[in-house]
Coordinates of C-alpha atoms and ligand atoms in Angstrom, one line a residue:
K1 CA -5.9 13.7 14.7
L2 CA -9.0 12.5 14.7
G3 CA -12.1 11.9 12.6
M4 CA -12.4 12.7 8.9
A5 CA -12.4 15.8 7.5
Y6 CA -14.0 14.8 4.6
K7 CA -16.5 12.2 3.7
K8 CA -15.9 9.2 0.5
D9 CA -19.2 9.6 -1.0
D10 CA -19.2 14.2 -0.9
N11 CA -15.8 14.4 -2.0
F12 CA -13.8 11.9 -3.1
G13 CA -10.8 12.8 -3.7
E14 CA -10.1 15.3 -0.5
W15 CA -11.1 12.1 1.1
Y16 CA -8.6 9.9 -0.1
S17 CA -5.8 12.0 0.5
E18 CA -6.9 12.2 4.2
V19 CA -7.5 8.9 4.5
V20 CA -3.7 8.1 3.1
V21 CA -2.4 10.9 5.6
N22 CA -4.5 10.2 8.5
S23 CA -4.0 5.8 8.6
E24 CA -0.5 7.3 8.7
M25 CA 0.3 5.2 5.1
I26 CA 1.4 8.4 2.9
E27 CA 3.1 11.6 4.3
Y28 CA 3.1 14.6 2.1
Y29 CA 6.7 15.3 0.4
D30 CA 7.9 19.0 -1.1
I31 CA 8.8 18.1 -4.2
S32 CA 4.9 17.0 -6.3
G33 CA 4.5 14.1 -6.8
C34 CA 6.6 12.6 -4.4
Y35 CA 5.6 10.8 -1.1
I36 CA 6.8 9.2 2.1
L37 CA 6.3 5.8 2.3
R38 CA 5.8 5.4 5.8
P39 CA 5.0 2.2 7.8
W40 CA 1.5 1.4 7.6
A41 CA 2.1 1.4 4.5
M42 CA 5.4 -0.2 3.7
E43 CA 4.2 -3.5 6.2
I44 CA 1.6 -3.7 3.3
W45 CA 4.0 -3.9 0.4
E46 CA 6.3 -6.5 2.1
L47 CA 2.8 -8.6 3.0
L48 CA 2.5 -8.8 -0.9
K49 CA 6.4 -8.6 -2.2
E50 CA 6.1 -12.0 0.5
F51 CA 3.6 -13.7 -1.3
F52 CA 4.8 -13.1 -4.9
D53 CA 8.8 -13.4 -4.4
A54 CA 7.5 -17.1 -2.7
E55 CA 5.5 -18.0 -6.0
I56 CA 7.7 -16.4 -8.9
K57 CA 10.6 -18.6 -6.9
K58 CA 8.7 -21.5 -7.9
L59 CA 9.3 -20.3 -11.1
K60 CA 12.6 -20.4 -11.0
L61 CA 13.2 -16.6 -10.9
K62 CA 15.9 -15.8 -10.1
P63 CA 16.8 -11.5 -7.7
Y64 CA 18.6 -9.3 -10.0
Y65 CA 20.0 -5.6 -9.3
F66 CA 20.6 -3.7 -11.9
P67 CA 21.5 0.2 -12.3
L68 CA 19.6 3.1 -11.6
F69 CA 21.3 4.7 -15.1
V70 CA 21.0 4.1 -18.3
T71 CA 23.2 6.3 -20.8
E72 CA 20.7 8.2 -23.7
N73 CA 21.6 6.5 -26.5
V74 CA 21.0 2.8 -25.0
L75 CA 17.6 4.5 -23.3
Q76 CA 16.8 5.3 -27.0
K77 CA 17.5 2.1 -28.9
E78 CA 14.4 1.3 -28.9
K79 CA 12.7 4.0 -31.3
D80 CA 9.1 2.8 -30.9
H81 CA 9.3 2.3 -27.4
I82 CA 10.6 5.5 -26.1
E83 CA 9.3 8.0 -28.0
G84 CA 5.9 8.5 -26.6
F85 CA 7.2 8.6 -23.5
A86 CA 10.1 11.0 -23.8
P87 CA 8.9 13.7 -22.1
E88 CA 8.7 11.2 -18.5
V89 CA 12.7 10.6 -18.5
A90 CA 14.6 12.6 -15.9
W91 CA 17.9 13.5 -16.5
V92 CA 21.1 13.5 -14.7
T93 CA 23.2 16.0 -15.8
K94 CA 25.1 17.3 -13.7
S95 CA 27.8 16.0 -10.6
G96 CA 28.6 18.6 -7.7
K97 CA 29.4 21.4 -10.0
S98 CA 30.6 20.3 -13.1
E99 CA 28.5 19.0 -16.2
L100 CA 29.0 15.4 -16.9
E101 CA 29.5 15.0 -20.5
A102 CA 26.8 13.3 -21.3
P103 CA 22.9 13.2 -19.5
I104 CA 21.9 10.1 -17.9
A105 CA 18.7 8.6 -17.8
I106 CA 17.5 7.2 -14.2
R107 CA 15.2 4.8 -14.6
P108 CA 11.5 4.9 -16.3
T109 CA 11.7 0.5 -15.9
S110 CA 14.6 -1.6 -17.4
E111 CA 14.3 -3.1 -20.8
T112 CA 17.8 -0.9 -21.8
V113 CA 19.4 -1.4 -19.1
M114 CA 19.4 -5.0 -19.0
Y115 CA 18.3 -6.7 -22.4
P116 CA 22.6 -5.9 -23.3
Y117 CA 23.4 -8.1 -21.4
F118 CA 21.0 -11.1 -22.1
S119 CA 22.6 -10.5 -25.1
K120 CA 25.6 -10.8 -23.8
W121 CA 24.9 -13.6 -21.3
I122 CA 23.1 -16.2 -23.7
R123 CA 24.7 -18.0 -26.2
S124 CA 23.0 -21.4 -26.2
H125 CA 19.6 -23.1 -25.5
R126 CA 21.7 -23.9 -22.4
D127 CA 21.4 -21.1 -21.6
L128 CA 17.5 -20.5 -21.5
P129 CA 15.3 -19.6 -20.3
L130 CA 16.7 -16.7 -18.1
R131 CA 14.6 -15.3 -16.1
C132 CA 15.3 -12.0 -13.9
N133 CA 13.4 -10.1 -11.1
Q134 CA 14.6 -7.1 -9.7
W135 CA 12.6 -5.1 -6.5
C136 CA 13.3 -1.2 -7.0
N137 CA 11.8 2.0 -7.7
V138 CA 11.5 3.8 -11.2
V139 CA 11.1 7.4 -12.1
R140 CA 8.9 8.7 -14.5
W141 CA 8.1 12.4 -14.0
E142 CA 4.9 12.8 -14.9
F143 CA 2.2 15.9 -15.1
S144 CA -1.2 14.4 -14.9
N145 CA -2.6 15.3 -11.4
P146 CA -0.2 13.3 -9.2
T147 CA -2.5 11.0 -6.3
P148 CA 0.0 8.9 -3.9
F149 CA -0.1 5.5 -4.6
I150 CA -1.8 5.3 -8.1
R151 CA 0.5 8.4 -9.9
S152 CA 4.0 8.8 -8.4
R153 CA 6.7 10.0 -9.8
E154 CA 8.7 7.3 -8.1
F155 CA 7.2 4.0 -7.1
L156 CA 8.3 1.0 -6.6
W157 CA 7.2 -2.2 -8.2
Q158 CA 9.0 -5.5 -8.9
E159 CA 9.7 -6.3 -13.0
G160 CA 10.4 -9.4 -13.9
H161 CA 12.2 -9.5 -17.7
T162 CA 12.5 -13.4 -19.1
A163 CA 13.8 -15.2 -22.5
F164 CA 12.5 -18.8 -23.7
A165 CA 13.3 -20.4 -27.2
T166 CA 9.5 -20.5 -27.7
K167 CA 7.1 -18.5 -28.1
E168 CA 5.2 -22.0 -25.9
E169 CA 7.1 -21.2 -22.6
A170 CA 6.7 -17.5 -23.6
D171 CA 2.8 -17.4 -23.4
E172 CA 2.6 -19.7 -21.1
E173 CA 4.7 -17.9 -18.5
V174 CA 2.7 -14.6 -19.4
L175 CA -0.8 -16.0 -18.0
Q176 CA 0.5 -17.9 -14.9
I177 CA 2.1 -14.5 -13.7
L178 CA -1.0 -12.8 -15.0
E179 CA -2.7 -14.9 -12.2
L180 CA -0.7 -14.1 -9.5
Y181 CA -1.3 -10.4 -10.2
R182 CA -5.0 -11.7 -10.3
R183 CA -4.7 -13.3 -6.5
I184 CA -3.0 -10.0 -5.2
Y185 CA -5.7 -8.7 -6.0
E186 CA -8.6 -10.7 -5.6
E187 CA -6.8 -13.2 -2.3
F188 CA -4.9 -10.2 -0.4
L189 CA -6.4 -6.9 -1.0
A190 CA -10.1 -7.9 -1.8
V191 CA -10.1 -6.1 -5.4
P192 CA -12.0 -7.8 -8.2
V193 CA -10.2 -7.5 -10.8
S194 CA -10.8 -8.5 -14.3
K195 CA -7.9 -9.9 -17.1
G196 CA -8.3 -9.7 -20.3
R197 CA -6.0 -8.6 -22.9
K198 CA -5.5 -5.3 -24.2
S199 CA -6.1 -3.1 -27.5
E200 CA -2.5 -2.8 -29.9
M201 CA -3.9 1.1 -29.3
E202 CA -3.4 0.8 -25.3
K203 CA -0.5 -2.4 -25.7
F204 CA 3.7 -1.9 -24.6
A205 CA 4.5 -0.2 -27.9
G206 CA 7.8 -2.9 -27.5
G207 CA 6.4 -5.6 -27.0
L208 CA 4.0 -8.5 -29.1
Y209 CA 0.9 -8.6 -26.8
T210 CA -0.2 -7.5 -23.3
T211 CA -2.3 -8.8 -20.7
S212 CA -3.7 -7.1 -18.2
V213 CA -5.7 -6.9 -14.4
E214 CA -8.2 -4.4 -14.6
A215 CA -9.8 -2.9 -11.4
F216 CA -12.7 0.1 -11.1
I217 CA -13.4 2.4 -8.8
P218 CA -16.8 3.5 -8.5
N219 CA -16.5 6.1 -7.1
T220 CA -15.6 8.1 -10.3
G221 CA -16.5 5.9 -11.9
R222 CA -13.0 4.9 -13.8
G223 CA -11.4 1.4 -14.4
I224 CA -7.4 1.2 -13.3
Q225 CA -4.8 -1.0 -14.7
G226 CA -3.6 -3.5 -11.4
A227 CA -0.4 -5.1 -13.3
T228 CA 0.0 -6.2 -16.5
S229 CA 2.0 -8.8 -18.3
H230 CA 3.5 -8.6 -21.6
C231 CA 4.3 -10.4 -24.6
L232 CA 7.2 -9.5 -26.1
G233 CA 7.4 -10.7 -28.5
Q234 CA 11.4 -11.3 -30.6
N235 CA 11.1 -7.4 -30.8
F236 CA 13.8 -7.1 -28.1
A237 CA 15.3 -9.7 -29.2
K238 CA 15.7 -8.2 -32.7
M239 CA 16.8 -4.8 -31.5
F240 CA 19.6 -6.3 -28.6
D241 CA 20.4 -8.9 -30.7
I242 CA 19.8 -12.2 -27.8
T243 CA 20.0 -15.1 -29.3
F244 CA 21.1 -18.7 -29.4
E245 CA 22.4 -21.6 -30.1
N246 CA 19.4 -24.4 -31.1
E247 CA 20.0 -27.4 -30.7
K248 CA 20.5 -28.3 -34.0
G249 CA 23.7 -25.5 -34.0
V250 CA 20.6 -22.6 -35.7
R251 CA 21.1 -19.3 -34.3
E252 CA 17.5 -18.4 -33.6
M253 CA 16.2 -14.7 -31.3
V254 CA 14.8 -15.6 -28.0
W255 CA 11.3 -14.8 -26.8
Q256 CA 11.0 -13.2 -24.2
N257 CA 8.3 -11.2 -21.6
S258 CA 7.4 -8.4 -19.2
W259 CA 5.7 -7.9 -16.5
A260 CA 5.1 -5.7 -13.1
Y261 CA 2.6 -4.4 -10.2
T262 CA 3.6 -1.6 -8.4
T263 CA 2.7 0.1 -4.5
R264 CA -0.6 1.5 -7.2
S265 CA -2.0 -2.0 -5.9
I266 CA -2.3 -0.3 -2.0
G267 CA -3.8 3.2 -3.7
V268 CA -6.7 0.6 -5.5
M269 CA -7.0 -1.2 -2.3
V270 CA -7.3 1.9 -0.2
M271 CA -10.5 3.7 -3.2
T272 CA -11.9 -0.2 -2.8
H273 CA -12.5 -0.4 1.0
G274 CA -12.4 3.1 2.8
D275 CA -15.6 4.5 4.0
D276 CA -15.5 7.8 6.7
K277 CA -14.0 6.3 9.4
G278 CA -11.2 6.2 7.7
L279 CA -9.1 3.4 6.0
V280 CA -10.5 -0.3 6.2
L281 CA -8.3 -3.2 5.9
P282 CA -8.1 -6.5 4.4
P283 CA -6.9 -9.0 7.0
K284 CA -4.1 -10.8 4.9
V285 CA -2.5 -7.2 4.0
A286 CA -3.6 -5.9 7.8
P287 CA 0.2 -4.9 9.6
I288 CA -2.3 -5.5 12.6
Q289 CA -5.0 -7.8 12.2
V290 CA -5.9 -7.5 16.2
I291 CA -6.0 -4.5 18.3
V292 CA -6.5 -4.9 21.4
I293 CA -7.5 -2.3 24.2
A294 CA -7.6 -2.0 27.7
V295 CA -10.9 -0.5 29.0
P296 CA -10.1 0.2 32.8
Y297 CA -12.5 1.3 35.1
K298 CA -12.6 3.3 37.9
D299 CA -11.6 1.7 40.6
A300 CA -11.3 -1.8 39.1
D301 CA -8.2 -4.0 39.6
T302 CA -6.3 -2.2 36.3
T303 CA -3.5 -4.8 37.1
A304 CA -5.2 -7.7 36.3
I305 CA -6.8 -5.5 33.2
K306 CA -3.1 -5.2 32.1
G307 CA -2.3 -8.9 32.5
A308 CA -4.7 -9.9 30.4
C309 CA -3.8 -7.3 27.3
E310 CA -0.7 -8.5 27.5
S311 CA -2.2 -12.6 27.4
T312 CA -4.4 -11.7 24.8
V313 CA -2.2 -10.4 22.4
Y314 CA 0.6 -12.9 23.2
T315 CA -1.9 -15.4 22.9
L316 CA -2.9 -14.7 19.2
N317 CA 0.4 -13.7 18.0
E318 CA 1.7 -17.2 19.2
S319 CA -0.9 -18.5 16.2
G320 CA 0.6 -16.5 14.0
I321 CA -2.7 -13.8 14.1
R322 CA -0.4 -10.1 14.0
A323 CA -1.9 -8.6 17.2
D324 CA -0.7 -5.8 19.3
Q325 CA -2.4 -3.8 22.1
D326 CA -2.0 0.1 22.6
T327 CA -1.1 1.0 25.8
R328 CA -0.1 4.9 26.0
E329 CA -2.0 6.0 29.4
N330 CA -2.4 9.4 27.4
Y331 CA -5.2 8.2 25.3
S332 CA -8.6 7.3 26.6
P333 CA -10.2 3.9 24.9
G334 CA -12.8 6.7 23.0
W335 CA -9.7 7.7 21.7
K336 CA -8.2 4.9 20.9
Y337 CA -11.1 3.2 19.1
S338 CA -11.0 5.9 16.7
H339 CA -7.2 5.6 16.3
W340 CA -7.1 2.3 15.0
E341 CA -10.4 2.1 13.1
M342 CA -8.7 5.0 10.5
K343 CA -5.9 2.8 10.8
G344 CA -8.2 0.3 9.8
V345 CA -7.4 -2.4 11.7
P346 CA -9.9 -5.4 10.4
L347 CA -10.3 -6.6 14.9
R348 CA -10.2 -4.4 18.2
I349 CA -10.5 -6.2 21.2
E350 CA -11.4 -4.6 23.7
I351 CA -11.0 -5.3 27.7
G352 CA -12.4 -4.0 31.5
P353 CA -12.9 -5.4 34.3
K354 CA -16.6 -6.8 33.6
D355 CA -15.2 -9.3 30.9
L356 CA -12.6 -10.3 33.1
A357 CA -15.2 -11.0 35.6
N358 CA -16.8 -13.2 32.8
K359 CA -13.3 -14.5 31.7
Q360 CA -14.5 -13.4 27.8
V361 CA -13.6 -10.7 25.5
R362 CA -15.8 -8.1 23.8
I363 CA -15.1 -7.9 20.2
V364 CA -16.0 -5.7 17.6
R365 CA -15.2 -5.5 13.4
R366 CA -13.9 -2.7 11.8
D367 CA -15.6 -4.0 8.3
N368 CA -19.6 -4.1 9.3
G369 CA -18.7 -2.3 13.7
A370 CA -20.3 -5.9 15.2
K371 CA -19.1 -6.4 18.4
V372 CA -19.4 -9.7 20.1
D373 CA -18.1 -11.1 23.5
I374 CA -16.1 -14.0 22.8
P375 CA -14.6 -16.6 26.2
V376 CA -11.0 -16.3 26.3
T377 CA -11.1 -20.1 26.0
N378 CA -12.1 -19.7 22.0
L379 CA -9.9 -17.1 21.2
V380 CA -7.8 -18.1 18.7
E381 CA -10.4 -19.6 16.9
E382 CA -12.8 -17.4 16.8
V383 CA -10.4 -14.8 15.8
K384 CA -9.7 -16.7 12.9
V385 CA -13.1 -17.5 12.2
L386 CA -13.7 -13.5 12.2
L387 CA -10.7 -12.4 10.0
D388 CA -11.6 -14.7 7.7
E389 CA -15.9 -14.0 7.1
I390 CA -14.1 -9.7 7.1
Q391 CA -11.9 -10.9 4.1
K392 CA -14.3 -12.9 2.7
N393 CA -16.9 -10.0 3.3
L394 CA -14.3 -7.6 2.1
F395 CA -13.7 -8.9 -1.4
K396 CA -17.7 -10.2 -2.1
T397 CA -19.2 -6.2 -1.3
A398 CA -16.6 -5.1 -3.5
Q399 CA -17.2 -7.7 -5.9
E400 CA -21.0 -6.8 -6.2
K401 CA -20.0 -3.0 -5.9
R402 CA -18.1 -3.1 -9.2
D403 CA -20.6 -6.0 -10.8
A404 CA -23.6 -3.2 -10.3
C405 CA -21.6 -0.6 -11.9
V406 CA -20.7 -3.4 -15.6
Q407 CA -22.5 -1.3 -18.1
V408 CA -24.2 -3.8 -21.5
I409 CA -24.5 -1.0 -23.9
K410 CA -25.0 -1.9 -28.1
T411 CA -25.4 1.5 -29.7
W412 CA -23.3 5.0 -29.0
D413 CA -26.1 6.8 -27.1
E414 CA -26.1 3.9 -24.5
F415 CA -22.9 4.6 -24.6
T416 CA -22.1 8.0 -24.4
T417 CA -24.9 8.0 -21.4
A418 CA -23.4 5.3 -19.3
L419 CA -20.1 7.2 -20.0
N420 CA -21.7 9.5 -17.8
N421 CA -23.2 7.9 -15.4
K422 CA -19.8 7.0 -14.2
R423 CA -20.6 2.5 -16.0
L424 CA -17.7 0.3 -16.6
I425 CA -18.8 -0.4 -20.1
L426 CA -18.9 -3.4 -21.2
A427 CA -19.4 -2.8 -25.2
P428 CA -19.2 -4.7 -29.0
W429 CA -16.3 -3.9 -31.1
C430 CA -14.4 -4.8 -34.4
D431 CA -11.9 -4.7 -32.6
E432 CA -10.7 -2.4 -35.2
E433 CA -7.8 0.5 -34.1
E434 CA -9.2 3.9 -36.0
V435 CA -12.8 3.0 -34.2
E436 CA -10.7 2.9 -30.7
K437 CA -8.9 6.2 -32.2
D438 CA -12.9 7.5 -33.4
V439 CA -14.1 7.1 -29.4
K440 CA -11.6 8.6 -27.8
A441 CA -11.6 12.0 -30.1
R442 CA -15.1 11.9 -29.7
T443 CA -15.6 11.5 -25.9
K444 CA -12.9 13.8 -25.1
G445 CA -13.7 16.2 -22.0
E446 CA -12.2 17.2 -19.1
L447 CA -12.9 14.1 -17.6
G448 CA -10.8 12.5 -19.8
A449 CA -11.7 10.4 -23.2
A450 CA -12.9 6.8 -23.2
K451 CA -10.7 4.6 -24.1
T452 CA -10.7 0.4 -24.2
L453 CA -9.7 -1.3 -20.4
C454 CA -9.3 -4.3 -22.4
T455 CA -11.2 -7.2 -24.1
P456 CA -12.2 -9.6 -21.0
F457 CA -10.6 -13.6 -21.5
E458 CA -14.2 -14.7 -20.4
Q459 CA -16.3 -14.0 -23.3
P460 CA -19.6 -13.1 -23.2
E461 CA -21.9 -15.4 -26.1
L462 CA -21.5 -12.6 -28.9
P463 CA -25.1 -13.9 -31.4
E464 CA -23.9 -13.1 -35.2
G465 CA -24.5 -10.0 -36.7
T466 CA -24.3 -8.0 -33.5
L467 CA -22.8 -4.9 -34.7
C468 CA -19.7 -2.6 -32.7
F469 CA -21.6 0.4 -31.0
A470 CA -19.0 2.7 -32.2
S471 CA -18.3 1.9 -35.7
G472 CA -21.5 -0.3 -37.0
K473 CA -19.8 -2.7 -38.4
Q474 CA -19.2 -6.5 -37.6
A475 CA -18.3 -6.8 -33.8
K476 CA -15.6 -9.3 -33.0
K477 CA -15.0 -9.0 -29.2
W478 CA -16.8 -7.5 -26.9
S479 CA -14.5 -5.2 -24.6
F480 CA -14.9 -3.3 -21.0
W481 CA -14.0 0.5 -21.9
G482 CA -14.3 3.9 -19.6
R483 CA -12.6 6.5 -18.0
S484 CA -9.8 5.4 -16.4
Y485 CA -6.4 7.1 -14.3
Ligands
86U1 O1 5.1 -2.6 -18.0 C1 6.1 -3.3 -18.4 C2 6.1 -4.2 -17.4 C3 7.7 -4.0 -16.9 C4 8.6 -3.6 -17.9 N1 8.5 -2.5 -18.4 C5 6.9 -2.8 -19.2 C6 7.1 -2.4 -20.3 C7 6.7 -0.8 -19.8 C8 6.3 0.2 -20.3 N2 6.9 1.5 -20.4 C9 6.2 2.9 -18.7 N3 7.1 3.9 -18.8 C10 7.4 4.3 -19.6 C11 8.5 6.0 -19.3 C12 9.1 5.8 -20.2 F1 9.7 7.5 -19.6 C13 10.1 5.5 -20.9 F2 11.6 5.9 -21.1 C14 9.5 4.8 -21.0 C15 8.3 3.0 -20.4 C16 7.9 2.5 -21.3 O2 8.6 1.7 -21.5
MG2 MG1 2.5 5.8 -17.8

C-alpha cells in the first residue's frame, strides 16, 4: 500500500491507525483491543529491552518468570488496591467442557502472584535486597477506546519488584529506575518526558508514592504516562507478611518498590515523530537504519550497481550500522523510496550509474528530506554523523513542540481556556485531593476530564502568596494538568 490516506494534523486517530499498519508494525486482530505485533514493532521492543535489561542487571536485578494465573482469593487479598480494577480482570472459568472449581484470573499485574513467595523466601536481612524482574504480557480487559500500543487488552511490559531492609534503599532505587525510563524515552525514542510525582489520587492506591515520566501528544493535547516507578512502602509487606529478622534479631517488615514500562512506549514514539509520509524512526531504535536501493538505468551496468549495493550494505554492517538493501526486481526505485519512507527508515542510500562513476552514493534523510552525495571512502563516518544528527534533530524538534504546548496559568478561566486549546497546563495548586476531584467534576465532558499528570521534580519558583488556580487557597506546588490517555 503506498501513500497515506489521512493527514496527521487533519485526522490524527485515523492517521495513527494507518501508520502503524502501513509501516508493518501492527496487524489488526479479530478480538477488540488485541493486536498482532509484527517484526517492525517487535524489533523495536527488543532494542529497548536490550538496553533496559543490561542496565537493570547492573543494578543486580535477577530474571524471574511467574505464572500467568492467579487465584481469586489471592488476587483480592489487598482490597483497596484491587477494588477499582475489578472490572478489568479477565477470568478463566472452564477447561474444555467442564467448569473450573474456582475461577482463575489472568494476571493484570503480578504483585499478588509474587508476594506470597517473597514472604516465603525472605526470612533474614541476609535475604535482602530481593530484586526481581520479569518480561511478560499482562491482560486488562479495558473498555475505553482501544488503540494499538497505547491502550490494548493485552500488552508486553517488564515489571520490577524489589524488597529492601530500609526505606532509604527503596527511595534510591525508585529514582534510579525512573532515570532509566527517562533515558528510554529521551535517548532512544527521542521523546521528551517530565519526571515527577503522582498526586495522592492518581498514585497506585496500594503504594506509598508513585513517580512517573509523563509525555505529551500535541496533536490531541493529551498527556500520557510513559512509565511508572512506585515505592510501595510497607503496605504489601503488611498484607503478605513479608518480614525479615534484622541484625539485632528484631523482626521487621520490608520496604518494597514496583516499576514498569510497556509497549505503549512504541506508540508514543509513533505519535511523536510520524508525519504524512508515515513512520519516522529515531535511529537508536530503527531495526534498519540505512536502506540501500539500486537505481538501474536502461543500458547501465546493472551488475556493477548491484555489486556496489552489496558492498555498501556489507561495509555499513561491518561497522555496526543496521543496513539492508531492497533488491526486489518487481518494484521500481520510486515505489521503494515511498515504501521505506512509510516504514520510517532514517537514511536511504541510492546508487545509480552516475554515483558509480563518481565513486559516491546519494544519501537521503527521512526526517528532513535532505539529499547529500557522499564519497564512498567517507561512507561509514558520514552515515554515523547523519544518524546522530537525525537522533538529535528528532528529539530537539519534539522538545520544542512539547514546550510550545506548555501554558502556565494562574486562574480558573485561564485553565479552561488552555484546556480547550489542547495545552499542557502548568498551574499552582494547593495539593488538596478534594480540589483535584472538584477540577475533574468541573471539566467532565466527552473529551474526558482534566486531571493532574504529575508534580514535576523541577519546580519553578512559587512566589509567596501565589494562590491555587482552582481553590484560591495558598498554592503549595506547580503541577502539570491536562486531559490524558
Ligand atoms: O504499575 C505498576 C508497576 C508494575 C507492577 N504493578 C504496579 C501497579 C499496577 C497498578 N494496577 C494497574 N492496573 C490493574 C488492573 C487490574 F485489573 C488489577 F487487578 C490490578 C491493577 C493494578 O494493580
Ligand atoms: Mg489502567
